[in-house]
Amino acid sequence: MTLRDTTSLSQAATQADVYLALRRKQGRRLAETVIRYTLLACGLVSILTTLGIVTVLLFESFQFFREVSVVEFLTDTQWTPLFKDKHFGIWPLVAGTFLTSAIALSVALPLGLLSAIYLSEYASPRVRSVLKPILEILAGIPTVVYGYFALLFVTPLLQKVIPNLAGFNAISPGIVMGIMILPMVSSLSEDALHAVPRALRDAAYALGATKFEVSTQVVVPAALSGITASFILAVSRAVGETMIVAIAAGQRPVLTLDPRGPIQTMTAYIVQVSLGDTPAGSLAFKTIFAVGFTLFLITLVLNVISHFFVRRYREQY
Amino acid sequence: MTVHLMTTTAPTNVTDLENVAVLKAQNVNVYYGTKQALRDVWLYVPEHKITALIGPSGCGKSTLLRCFNRMNDLIPNARVEGEITYRGQNLYDPDIDPVEVRRRIGMVFQKPNPFPKSIYENVAWGARINGYRGDMDELVERALRRAALWDEVKDRLHDNALALSGGQQQRLCIARAIAVEPEVILMDEPASALDPIATLKIEDLMRELKERYTILIVTHNMQQAARVSDYTAMMMLTEDGRAGTVVEFGETEQVFTRPRDPRTEDYITGRFG
Ligand SMILES: Nc1ncnc2c1ncn2[C@@H]1O[C@H](COP(=O)(O)OP(=O)(O)OP(=O)(O)O)[C@@H](O)[C@H]1O
Ligand SMILES: [Mg+2]
């Protein structure tokens, strides 16, 4: 019996023969080592990049906070670093980001989860094999296209329904951003639902459960950690989304939760300054690092919270 | 060799069972796509008795079991032909709702498959979705007691069910099935993943359960069939080896001591295959 390139040992084999047969092969050991360190290097690239970004953010933010106090940053209600009368209160930008993200998520999460449940539990294999790729194409549309779609199509449409809706507003890019994130939520949640073992569904059906009860009370809870992971990604994408809000939300940092008027998000502000003629090294320029750092902290906190949420509520099968 | 059960009339030795049968399969054919899995199957399942289904692997025991609570509906390309009745009602009539069928004809699977929820919730869930309005704590305790699991879990009802041992999980699955108060419980090799002691526990349990429920059990274990069942149906592949059928059905004692079909004798005495 030859399994690999080794010859089998006969009854008469001496210990030396056995040693030769079982000894580590030099070439194999070297190859293993090379593979191992190559993979390690690949992993290190992403870790080092992240570390680099965080370091730059921290360093530049530190420079900024030497000139502007943290207290002002957190208590002032105006954000006007580019004007003569400078104010450095972060809240208008935070509010803008919060507003557009909340609108986007209230579109993307429920619709994404429902369509995932449909695809995984209700759709026939044929329907799923058609719908899933279509959804994934949606995810491939460049965000700039979504941005103009919001500005030129959705906003005029909404203006017919919502009185006093400004040409630049939070609601239209919010909704479009939700549509942009939806395929990701749906696709990832569907993967999680699909991975739930059949035995669990069978157990539920055998108790006289309807398809709806099986889907919502057995399959969804069992897939909760995967679903939550897709939600976390959705939140991160909404908070970090730049193009759509830069194009369609206006560029006016006002502290408001009224979605009908123009606002500015943290990301849109960063683009505005980095693409504008603000001289590098000036205080106004350093603001973008402070804003970027705040964005980073917010995402980090969200991730930590959801991590604990998943640990607390998941049903592991 | 012709086998009397492969005709379209019931075997003579069991016609007297017809009147006490809760479930009847008559002339049943099952196909998976184009492949036939069961051919001309007859089976009566008498009330408040344990009926065992035995036979070699792949002869369609699980398939037949799933016909009785319409679990085959969940397999995309499965097709069931023939008449399967529950107290005279054809379960495959277009007006029949499989959800209602499964409420009354429960099932325990080969591999324990508790929900990844608490022990309490595992038992309560089925009752709740079926609209149970009474005292849930009481129901959970009663079901767990009947499944001979109460003493082992009463102090940790809110722990995750997956922390239980395999044998405990299987008894939990039985408790879960009991909690919806079915009339019939179908069991597909419920003890095959368990050690001898846990197996004996499940067998004791079945003897108690038959007071209230009608049980149809698939087993690979001849001694188990001989020990617990009142009636035994022997399944085999047909001569051409393409589909399974019931070759012998009768009182367990008779099937084991005086089988009518030589193939049953071969199988029981271990001379088969
Ligand atoms: N979902 C399915 N799709 C296609 N064929 C199937 C399916 N389930 C079972 N079969 C086929 O039907 C036949 C009967 O299978 P079944 O599982 O009922 O046998 P069984 O007697 O329960 O066997 P075992 O004792 O090994 O559990 C087998 O040939 C099997 O390959
Ligand atoms: Mg089987």
Coordinates of C-alpha atoms and ligand atoms in Angstrom, one line a residue:
Chain A
M1 CA 0.0 0.0 0.0
T2 CA 1.6 3.2 -1.1
L3 CA -0.2 6.3 0.1
R4 CA 2.5 8.9 -0.8
D5 CA 5.9 8.6 -2.3
T6 CA 7.0 6.4 0.5
T7 CA 7.5 2.7 0.1
S8 CA 5.8 0.5 2.7
L9 CA 8.0 -1.2 5.3
S10 CA 8.2 -5.0 5.3
Q11 CA 8.1 -7.1 8.4
A12 CA 11.9 -7.4 8.2
A13 CA 12.6 -3.7 8.4
T14 CA 15.2 -2.7 10.9
Q15 CA 15.0 0.4 13.1
A16 CA 17.2 2.2 10.7
D17 CA 14.8 1.6 7.9
V18 CA 12.0 2.9 10.0
Y19 CA 14.0 5.9 10.9
L20 CA 14.7 6.7 7.3
A21 CA 11.0 6.3 6.5
L22 CA 9.7 8.5 9.3
R23 CA 12.5 11.1 9.4
R24 CA 11.5 14.7 8.7
K25 CA 12.3 15.5 5.1
Q26 CA 14.5 18.5 4.7
G27 CA 12.8 20.0 1.7
R28 CA 9.4 19.8 3.3
R29 CA 10.5 21.5 6.4
L30 CA 12.0 24.4 4.4
A31 CA 8.8 24.7 2.4
E32 CA 6.7 24.8 5.5
T33 CA 8.9 27.5 7.0
V34 CA 8.8 29.7 3.8
I35 CA 5.0 29.3 3.6
R36 CA 4.6 30.2 7.2
Y37 CA 6.6 33.4 7.1
T38 CA 5.1 34.5 3.9
L39 CA 1.6 34.2 5.4
L40 CA 2.8 36.0 8.5
A41 CA 4.2 38.8 6.3
C42 CA 0.9 39.2 4.6
G43 CA -0.9 39.5 7.9
L44 CA 1.7 42.0 9.1
V45 CA 1.1 44.3 6.2
S46 CA -2.5 45.0 7.2
I47 CA -1.7 45.2 10.9
L48 CA 1.2 47.6 10.3
T49 CA -0.9 49.8 7.9
T50 CA -3.6 50.0 10.6
L51 CA -1.0 50.9 13.2
G52 CA 0.5 53.5 10.9
I53 CA -2.9 55.2 10.3
V54 CA -3.7 55.2 14.0
T55 CA -0.3 56.7 14.8
V56 CA -0.7 59.5 12.2
L57 CA -4.2 60.2 13.4
L58 CA -3.1 60.3 17.0
F59 CA -0.1 62.5 16.3
E60 CA -1.9 65.0 14.1
S61 CA -4.9 65.2 16.5
F62 CA -2.5 65.8 19.3
Q63 CA -1.1 68.8 17.4
F64 CA -4.6 70.0 16.9
F65 CA -5.6 69.7 20.5
R66 CA -2.5 71.8 21.5
E67 CA -4.2 74.7 19.9
V68 CA -7.8 73.9 20.5
S69 CA -8.9 72.6 23.9
V70 CA -10.7 69.3 24.1
V71 CA -13.4 71.1 26.2
E72 CA -14.1 73.5 23.3
F73 CA -14.1 70.6 20.9
L74 CA -16.8 68.8 22.9
T75 CA -18.9 71.7 24.1
D76 CA -19.1 74.3 21.4
T77 CA -22.1 73.9 19.2
Q78 CA -20.7 75.5 16.1
W79 CA -18.2 74.1 13.6
T80 CA -16.6 77.0 11.5
P81 CA -12.9 76.3 11.2
L82 CA -12.8 77.7 7.7
F83 CA -14.4 81.1 8.6
K84 CA -13.0 84.2 10.2
D85 CA -15.0 83.6 13.4
K86 CA -13.6 80.1 14.2
H87 CA -15.5 77.6 16.3
F88 CA -14.4 74.1 16.8
G89 CA -17.4 72.2 18.2
I90 CA -17.6 68.7 16.7
W91 CA -21.3 68.2 17.4
P92 CA -22.7 69.6 14.2
L93 CA -20.7 67.0 12.2
V94 CA -21.5 64.2 14.6
A95 CA -25.2 65.1 14.3
G96 CA -24.9 65.1 10.5
T97 CA -23.2 61.7 10.5
F98 CA -25.7 60.3 13.0
L99 CA -28.7 61.6 11.1
T100 CA -27.7 60.2 7.7
S101 CA -26.5 56.9 9.2
A102 CA -29.7 56.5 11.2
I103 CA -31.8 57.0 8.1
A104 CA -29.6 54.7 6.0
L105 CA -29.7 52.0 8.7
S106 CA -33.5 52.2 9.2
V107 CA -33.7 51.4 5.5
A108 CA -30.9 48.8 5.2
L109 CA -31.3 46.7 8.3
P110 CA -35.0 45.8 8.2
L111 CA -35.1 45.4 4.4
G112 CA -31.8 43.6 4.4
L113 CA -32.8 41.1 7.0
L114 CA -36.2 40.5 5.5
S115 CA -34.8 39.9 2.1
A116 CA -32.2 37.6 3.6
I117 CA -35.0 35.6 5.3
Y118 CA -36.9 35.5 2.0
L119 CA -33.9 34.3 0.0
S120 CA -32.8 31.7 2.6
E121 CA -36.1 30.4 3.8
Y122 CA -38.8 31.1 1.2
A123 CA -37.3 31.5 -2.2
S124 CA -37.0 28.4 -4.4
P125 CA -33.4 27.5 -5.4
R126 CA -34.1 28.9 -8.9
V127 CA -35.3 32.2 -7.6
R128 CA -32.4 32.5 -5.2
S129 CA -29.9 31.8 -7.9
V130 CA -31.3 34.7 -9.9
L131 CA -31.8 37.2 -7.1
K132 CA -28.6 36.8 -5.2
P133 CA -26.3 37.8 -8.1
I134 CA -28.6 40.8 -8.9
L135 CA -28.3 42.0 -5.3
E136 CA -24.5 41.6 -5.5
I137 CA -24.4 43.7 -8.7
L138 CA -26.1 46.5 -6.7
A139 CA -23.2 46.4 -4.3
G140 CA -20.8 47.0 -7.1
I141 CA -22.2 50.3 -8.3
P142 CA -19.7 53.2 -7.6
T143 CA -20.9 55.4 -4.8
V144 CA -20.6 58.5 -6.9
V145 CA -23.4 57.2 -9.0
Y146 CA -25.5 56.7 -5.9
G147 CA -24.6 60.3 -4.9
Y148 CA -26.0 61.8 -8.1
F149 CA -28.9 59.4 -8.0
A150 CA -29.8 60.9 -4.6
L151 CA -29.3 64.5 -5.7
L152 CA -30.9 64.4 -9.1
F153 CA -33.6 61.8 -8.8
V154 CA -34.5 61.0 -5.2
T155 CA -34.5 64.5 -3.9
P156 CA -36.8 65.9 -6.6
L157 CA -39.1 62.9 -6.0
L158 CA -39.2 63.5 -2.2
Q159 CA -39.8 67.2 -2.7
K160 CA -43.2 66.3 -4.2
V161 CA -44.1 64.5 -1.0
I162 CA -42.3 66.4 1.8
P163 CA -43.0 70.1 2.0
N164 CA -40.0 72.4 2.6
L165 CA -37.5 69.9 1.6
A166 CA -34.3 71.6 0.6
G167 CA -32.3 70.7 -2.5
F168 CA -29.6 69.5 -0.2
N169 CA -30.9 67.5 2.7
A170 CA -30.1 64.5 5.0
I171 CA -33.0 62.3 4.1
S172 CA -32.4 61.7 0.4
P173 CA -28.7 60.7 0.7
G174 CA -29.7 58.7 3.9
I175 CA -32.2 56.6 2.0
V176 CA -29.9 56.1 -1.0
M177 CA -27.1 55.1 1.3
G178 CA -29.5 52.6 2.8
I179 CA -30.2 51.2 -0.6
M180 CA -26.5 51.0 -1.2
I181 CA -25.8 49.1 2.0
L182 CA -28.8 46.8 1.7
P183 CA -27.3 44.2 -0.6
M184 CA -24.4 43.7 1.8
V185 CA -26.6 43.2 4.8
S186 CA -28.9 40.9 2.8
S187 CA -26.1 38.8 1.3
L188 CA -24.1 38.4 4.6
S189 CA -27.3 37.7 6.6
E190 CA -28.4 35.2 4.1
D191 CA -25.1 33.4 4.4
A192 CA -25.6 33.2 8.1
L193 CA -29.2 32.0 7.8
H194 CA -28.3 29.4 5.2
A195 CA -25.6 28.0 7.5
V196 CA -28.1 27.1 10.2
P197 CA -28.2 23.3 10.3
R198 CA -31.2 21.6 8.7
A199 CA -31.7 19.5 11.8
L200 CA -32.8 22.6 13.7
R201 CA -35.4 23.5 11.1
D202 CA -36.6 19.9 11.1
A203 CA -37.0 19.9 14.8
A204 CA -39.1 23.1 14.7
Y205 CA -41.3 21.9 11.8
A206 CA -41.8 18.6 13.6
L207 CA -43.4 20.4 16.5
G208 CA -46.0 21.9 14.2
A209 CA -44.3 25.3 13.5
T210 CA -45.2 27.3 10.5
K211 CA -42.5 28.5 8.1
F212 CA -42.7 31.9 9.5
E213 CA -42.3 30.7 13.1
V214 CA -39.3 28.5 12.1
S215 CA -37.7 31.4 10.3
T216 CA -38.1 34.1 12.8
Q217 CA -37.9 32.1 16.1
V218 CA -35.4 29.4 15.3
V219 CA -33.3 30.2 12.3
V220 CA -32.8 34.0 12.9
P221 CA -31.8 33.6 16.6
A222 CA -29.4 30.8 15.6
A223 CA -27.9 33.0 13.0
L224 CA -27.8 36.1 15.2
S225 CA -24.1 36.4 15.4
G226 CA -23.7 36.4 11.7
I227 CA -26.6 38.8 11.2
T228 CA -25.2 41.1 13.8
A229 CA -21.8 41.0 12.1
S230 CA -23.5 42.1 8.9
F231 CA -25.3 44.9 10.9
I232 CA -22.0 46.1 12.3
L233 CA -20.5 46.3 8.9
A234 CA -23.5 48.2 7.7
V235 CA -23.1 50.7 10.5
S236 CA -19.4 51.1 9.8
R237 CA -20.2 51.7 6.1
A238 CA -22.9 54.2 6.9
V239 CA -20.8 56.1 9.3
G240 CA -17.8 56.1 6.9
E241 CA -19.7 56.7 3.7
T242 CA -18.4 59.8 2.0
M243 CA -19.4 60.4 -1.6
I244 CA -23.2 60.2 -1.4
V245 CA -23.4 62.7 1.5
A246 CA -20.7 65.0 0.0
I247 CA -22.8 65.2 -3.1
A248 CA -26.3 65.3 -1.9
A249 CA -26.4 66.4 1.7
G250 CA -25.0 69.9 1.3
Q251 CA -22.0 71.1 3.1
R252 CA -23.4 73.0 6.0
P253 CA -22.5 71.9 9.5
V254 CA -25.5 72.7 11.5
L255 CA -26.5 71.2 14.8
T256 CA -29.8 69.7 13.9
L257 CA -31.7 66.5 13.7
D258 CA -34.1 67.8 11.1
P259 CA -33.5 65.7 8.0
R260 CA -35.1 68.2 5.6
G261 CA -32.3 70.7 5.5
P262 CA -28.6 70.6 4.4
I263 CA -26.1 69.1 6.9
Q264 CA -22.5 68.0 6.8
T265 CA -21.1 64.7 8.0
M266 CA -17.7 64.1 9.4
T267 CA -16.6 62.4 6.2
A268 CA -17.9 65.1 3.9
Y269 CA -16.1 67.7 5.9
I270 CA -12.8 65.8 5.6
V271 CA -13.2 65.6 1.8
Q272 CA -14.1 69.3 1.6
V273 CA -11.0 70.3 3.4
S274 CA -8.6 67.9 1.8
L275 CA -9.8 68.8 -1.7
G276 CA -10.0 72.5 -1.0
D277 CA -7.3 75.1 -0.8
T278 CA -6.7 75.0 2.9
P279 CA -2.9 75.1 3.4
A280 CA -1.4 71.9 4.8
G281 CA -0.1 72.4 8.3
S282 CA -2.6 75.2 9.2
L283 CA -4.9 74.8 12.1
A284 CA -7.9 74.5 9.7
F285 CA -6.1 71.6 8.0
K286 CA -5.3 69.8 11.2
T287 CA -9.0 69.7 12.0
I288 CA -9.5 66.9 9.6
F289 CA -7.3 64.7 11.7
A290 CA -9.2 65.5 14.8
V291 CA -12.4 64.7 13.0
G292 CA -10.9 61.6 11.5
F293 CA -9.9 60.5 15.0
T294 CA -13.3 61.1 16.4
L295 CA -14.8 59.0 13.5
F296 CA -12.3 56.3 14.4
L297 CA -13.3 56.4 18.1
I298 CA -17.0 56.2 17.2
T299 CA -16.5 53.2 15.0
L300 CA -14.4 51.5 17.6
V301 CA -17.0 52.0 20.4
L302 CA -19.7 50.7 18.1
N303 CA -17.7 47.6 17.3
V304 CA -17.0 46.9 21.0
I305 CA -20.6 47.3 21.9
S306 CA -21.8 45.0 19.2
H307 CA -19.1 42.5 20.2
F308 CA -20.6 42.3 23.7
F309 CA -24.1 42.2 22.3
V310 CA -23.3 39.2 20.2
R311 CA -21.6 37.4 23.0
R312 CA -24.6 38.0 25.2
Y313 CA -27.4 37.1 22.8
R314 CA -26.1 34.6 20.3
E315 CA -27.4 31.1 20.1
Q316 CA -24.6 28.9 19.1
Y317 CA -25.4 25.7 17.4
Chain B
M1 CA -40.3 -15.9 -4.8
T2 CA -43.4 -13.8 -4.4
V3 CA -44.1 -12.0 -1.3
H4 CA -47.6 -11.6 -0.1
L5 CA -47.1 -8.1 1.0
M6 CA -46.2 -6.9 -2.4
T7 CA -49.8 -7.3 -3.5
T8 CA -52.3 -4.6 -3.2
T9 CA -54.3 -6.2 -0.4
A10 CA -53.4 -6.2 3.3
P11 CA -51.7 -9.2 4.7
T12 CA -54.2 -11.5 6.3
N13 CA -52.5 -11.8 9.7
V14 CA -52.8 -8.1 10.4
T15 CA -56.3 -7.4 9.1
D16 CA -57.5 -7.6 12.6
L17 CA -55.2 -4.7 13.4
E18 CA -57.0 -2.5 10.9
N19 CA -59.6 -1.5 13.5
V20 CA -57.2 -0.4 16.2
A21 CA -54.7 1.3 13.8
V22 CA -54.2 5.0 14.3
L23 CA -52.0 5.3 11.3
K24 CA -52.3 3.3 8.1
A25 CA -50.1 3.3 5.1
Q26 CA -51.6 1.6 2.1
N27 CA -50.0 1.1 -1.2
V28 CA -47.4 3.7 -0.6
N29 CA -44.8 4.6 -3.1
V30 CA -42.2 7.3 -2.5
Y31 CA -39.8 8.8 -5.0
Y32 CA -36.9 11.1 -4.6
G33 CA -36.8 12.7 -8.1
T34 CA -36.9 9.7 -10.4
K35 CA -35.4 7.3 -7.9
Q36 CA -38.0 5.2 -6.1
A37 CA -37.4 4.7 -2.4
L38 CA -40.5 2.9 -1.3
R39 CA -42.7 0.5 -3.2
D40 CA -46.1 -0.8 -2.3
V41 CA -45.8 -0.3 1.4
W42 CA -48.4 -1.4 3.8
L43 CA -48.2 -0.7 7.5
Y44 CA -50.7 -0.4 10.4
V45 CA -49.7 1.4 13.6
P46 CA -52.0 0.3 16.4
E47 CA -53.0 2.6 19.1
H48 CA -51.1 2.8 22.5
K49 CA -48.6 0.3 21.2
I50 CA -45.0 0.5 20.2
T51 CA -44.4 -0.6 16.6
A52 CA -40.8 -1.1 15.5
L53 CA -39.5 -0.7 12.0
I54 CA -36.4 -2.7 11.3
G55 CA -34.4 -3.6 8.3
P56 CA -31.1 -3.0 6.6
S57 CA -29.6 0.5 6.0
G58 CA -31.1 2.3 3.0
C59 CA -34.3 0.3 2.8
G60 CA -36.4 3.3 3.5
K61 CA -37.3 3.2 7.2
S62 CA -36.7 6.9 7.7
T63 CA -38.5 7.7 4.5
L64 CA -41.6 5.7 5.6
L65 CA -41.5 7.4 9.0
R66 CA -41.4 10.8 7.5
C67 CA -44.4 10.0 5.4
F68 CA -46.6 9.9 8.5
N69 CA -46.0 13.5 9.6
R70 CA -45.4 14.9 6.1
M71 CA -41.8 15.7 6.8
N72 CA -41.1 14.5 3.3
D73 CA -42.8 17.7 2.2
L74 CA -39.6 19.6 3.3
I75 CA -37.4 17.6 0.9
P76 CA -37.6 19.5 -2.4
N77 CA -37.9 16.6 -4.9
A78 CA -39.7 14.0 -2.7
R79 CA -43.0 12.7 -3.9
V80 CA -45.5 10.5 -2.0
E81 CA -48.1 8.3 -3.6
G82 CA -50.7 6.1 -2.1
E83 CA -52.9 6.4 1.0
I84 CA -51.6 7.4 4.4
T85 CA -54.4 7.9 6.8
Y86 CA -54.6 9.1 10.4
R87 CA -57.8 7.9 12.0
G88 CA -59.3 7.4 8.6
Q89 CA -58.3 10.8 7.2
N90 CA -56.0 10.9 4.3
L91 CA -53.0 13.0 5.4
Y92 CA -52.2 14.0 1.8
D93 CA -55.6 15.5 0.9
P94 CA -55.1 18.9 -0.6
D95 CA -57.1 20.5 2.2
I96 CA -54.8 19.0 4.9
D97 CA -52.4 21.4 6.6
P98 CA -49.0 19.7 7.3
V99 CA -48.5 22.0 10.2
E100 CA -51.6 20.6 11.9
V101 CA -50.5 17.1 11.1
R102 CA -47.2 17.5 12.7
R103 CA -48.8 19.0 15.9
R104 CA -50.6 15.7 16.4
I105 CA -47.9 13.4 15.1
G106 CA -44.6 14.4 16.7
M107 CA -41.1 13.3 15.9
V108 CA -37.8 12.5 17.6
F109 CA -34.8 12.4 15.3
Q110 CA -31.8 10.2 15.2
K111 CA -29.3 12.8 16.2
P112 CA -30.4 14.9 19.2
N113 CA -31.2 18.3 17.9
P114 CA -32.2 20.6 20.7
F115 CA -32.6 24.3 19.9
P116 CA -29.7 26.4 21.0
K117 CA -31.9 27.9 23.6
S118 CA -32.4 27.2 27.3
I119 CA -33.7 23.8 28.5
Y120 CA -36.9 25.5 29.6
E121 CA -37.4 27.3 26.3
N122 CA -36.8 24.0 24.3
V123 CA -39.8 22.5 26.0
A124 CA -41.9 25.6 26.1
W125 CA -41.4 26.7 22.6
G126 CA -43.5 24.1 20.8
A127 CA -46.3 24.5 23.2
R128 CA -46.3 28.3 22.9
I129 CA -46.4 28.3 19.1
N130 CA -49.3 25.9 19.3
G131 CA -51.2 28.4 21.4
Y132 CA -50.8 26.8 24.8
R133 CA -52.4 29.2 27.3
G134 CA -52.0 27.4 30.6
D135 CA -49.3 27.4 33.2
M136 CA -46.1 27.0 31.3
D137 CA -43.9 26.2 34.3
E138 CA -46.2 23.3 35.1
L139 CA -46.2 22.1 31.5
V140 CA -42.4 22.2 31.3
E141 CA -42.1 20.2 34.5
R142 CA -44.7 17.7 33.5
A143 CA -43.0 17.1 30.1
L144 CA -39.6 16.8 31.6
R145 CA -40.9 14.4 34.3
R146 CA -42.5 12.2 31.6
A147 CA -39.2 12.2 29.7
A148 CA -37.4 11.1 32.9
L149 CA -35.2 14.2 32.8
W150 CA -36.7 16.4 35.4
D151 CA -34.4 15.4 38.3
E152 CA -31.3 15.9 36.3
V153 CA -32.1 19.4 35.1
K154 CA -34.5 21.0 37.5
D155 CA -31.8 23.2 39.0
R156 CA -30.6 24.5 35.7
L157 CA -33.7 24.9 33.6
H158 CA -32.3 28.2 32.2
D159 CA -29.0 26.8 31.1
N160 CA -28.3 26.2 27.4
A161 CA -29.6 22.8 26.3
L162 CA -26.4 22.2 24.4
A163 CA -24.6 21.9 27.7
L164 CA -26.5 18.6 28.3
S165 CA -25.0 15.2 27.5
G166 CA -26.1 13.4 24.4
G167 CA -28.5 11.1 26.2
Q168 CA -30.0 14.0 28.2
Q169 CA -30.4 16.0 25.0
Q170 CA -32.3 13.1 23.4
R171 CA -34.6 12.9 26.4
L172 CA -35.0 16.7 26.1
C173 CA -36.1 16.2 22.5
I174 CA -38.6 13.6 23.7
A175 CA -39.9 16.1 26.4
R176 CA -40.1 18.7 23.7
A177 CA -42.2 16.4 21.5
I178 CA -44.4 15.4 24.4
A179 CA -45.0 19.0 25.5
V180 CA -47.2 19.7 22.5
E181 CA -49.4 16.7 23.5
P182 CA -49.2 14.8 20.2
E183 CA -51.1 11.5 19.8
V184 CA -48.4 9.7 18.0
I185 CA -44.7 10.0 18.4
L186 CA -42.4 8.9 15.5
M187 CA -38.9 8.0 16.6
D188 CA -36.0 7.6 14.1
E189 CA -33.3 5.6 15.8
P190 CA -33.6 7.7 19.0
A191 CA -30.9 5.8 20.8
S192 CA -28.4 5.2 18.1
A193 CA -26.1 7.9 19.3
L194 CA -26.3 6.9 22.9
D195 CA -24.4 4.5 25.2
P196 CA -26.1 1.3 26.6
I197 CA -27.3 2.9 29.8
A198 CA -28.8 6.0 28.2
T199 CA -30.4 3.6 25.7
L200 CA -32.0 1.6 28.4
K201 CA -33.3 4.8 29.9
I202 CA -34.9 5.7 26.6
E203 CA -36.4 2.3 26.3
D204 CA -37.9 2.4 29.8
L205 CA -39.3 5.7 28.9
M206 CA -40.9 4.4 25.8
R207 CA -42.7 1.7 27.7
E208 CA -44.1 4.4 30.0
L209 CA -45.0 6.7 27.1
K210 CA -47.1 4.1 25.3
E211 CA -49.8 4.5 28.0
R212 CA -50.5 7.8 26.6
Y213 CA -49.1 7.9 23.1
T214 CA -48.8 5.6 20.1
I215 CA -45.2 5.1 19.2
L216 CA -43.6 4.1 15.9
I217 CA -39.9 3.6 16.2
V218 CA -37.1 2.9 13.7
T219 CA -34.3 0.9 15.1
H220 CA -31.2 -0.9 13.8
N221 CA -30.9 -2.8 17.0
M222 CA -32.7 -6.1 16.9
Q223 CA -32.6 -6.6 20.7
Q224 CA -34.0 -3.2 21.1
A225 CA -36.9 -4.0 18.8
A226 CA -37.5 -7.3 20.6
R227 CA -37.3 -5.7 24.0
V228 CA -39.6 -2.7 23.6
S229 CA -41.9 -3.2 20.7
D230 CA -45.3 -4.9 20.6
Y231 CA -45.4 -5.0 16.8
T232 CA -42.6 -5.2 14.3
A233 CA -42.4 -4.4 10.7
M234 CA -39.5 -5.8 8.7
M235 CA -38.4 -3.7 5.7
M236 CA -36.2 -4.9 2.9
L237 CA -35.2 -3.8 -0.6
T238 CA -37.3 -5.4 -3.3
E239 CA -35.8 -8.2 -5.4
D240 CA -34.4 -5.8 -8.0
G241 CA -32.8 -4.0 -5.2
R242 CA -34.2 -0.7 -6.2
A243 CA -36.8 0.3 -3.6
G244 CA -37.7 -0.7 -0.1
T245 CA -40.9 -2.3 1.1
V246 CA -42.4 -4.0 4.2
V247 CA -41.9 -7.7 3.8
E248 CA -43.3 -8.8 7.1
F249 CA -45.5 -7.3 9.8
G250 CA -46.9 -8.8 12.9
E251 CA -46.6 -9.1 16.6
T252 CA -43.0 -8.8 17.6
E253 CA -42.9 -12.2 19.2
Q254 CA -44.2 -13.8 16.1
V255 CA -41.8 -11.9 13.8
F256 CA -38.8 -12.8 15.9
T257 CA -39.7 -16.4 16.7
R258 CA -41.7 -17.6 13.7
P259 CA -41.0 -15.3 10.8
R260 CA -43.0 -16.0 7.7
D261 CA -40.5 -14.5 5.3
P262 CA -37.2 -16.4 5.0
R263 CA -35.4 -13.0 4.5
T264 CA -36.7 -11.8 7.9
E265 CA -35.3 -14.9 9.5
D266 CA -31.9 -14.4 7.8
Y267 CA -31.8 -10.8 8.9
I268 CA -32.9 -11.5 12.5
T269 CA -30.4 -14.3 12.9
G270 CA -27.7 -12.2 11.5
R271 CA -27.2 -14.2 8.3
F272 CA -28.1 -11.3 6.2
G273 CA -25.6 -9.5 4.0
Ligands
LIG1 N1 -33.3 13.4 0.6 C1 -33.1 12.4 -0.2 N2 -32.9 12.6 -1.5 C2 -32.7 11.5 -2.3 N3 -32.6 10.3 -1.9 C3 -32.8 10.0 -0.6 C4 -33.1 11.0 0.3 N4 -33.3 10.5 1.6 C5 -33.2 9.2 1.4 N5 -32.9 8.9 0.1 C6 -32.7 7.5 -0.5 O1 -33.8 6.7 -0.2 C7 -33.5 5.4 0.2 C8 -34.0 5.2 1.6 O2 -33.4 6.0 2.5 P1 -33.8 6.1 4.1 O3 -33.0 7.2 4.7 O4 -35.3 6.1 4.2 O5 -33.2 4.7 4.6 P2 -33.2 4.1 6.0 O6 -33.8 2.7 6.0 O7 -33.7 5.0 7.0 O8 -31.6 3.9 6.2 P3 -30.7 4.0 7.5 O9 -31.0 2.8 8.3 O10 -29.3 4.0 7.0 O11 -31.1 5.2 8.2 C9 -31.9 5.4 0.2 O12 -31.6 4.8 -1.0 C10 -31.5 6.8 0.2 O13 -30.4 7.0 -0.6
MG2 MG -32.7 6.2 8.5

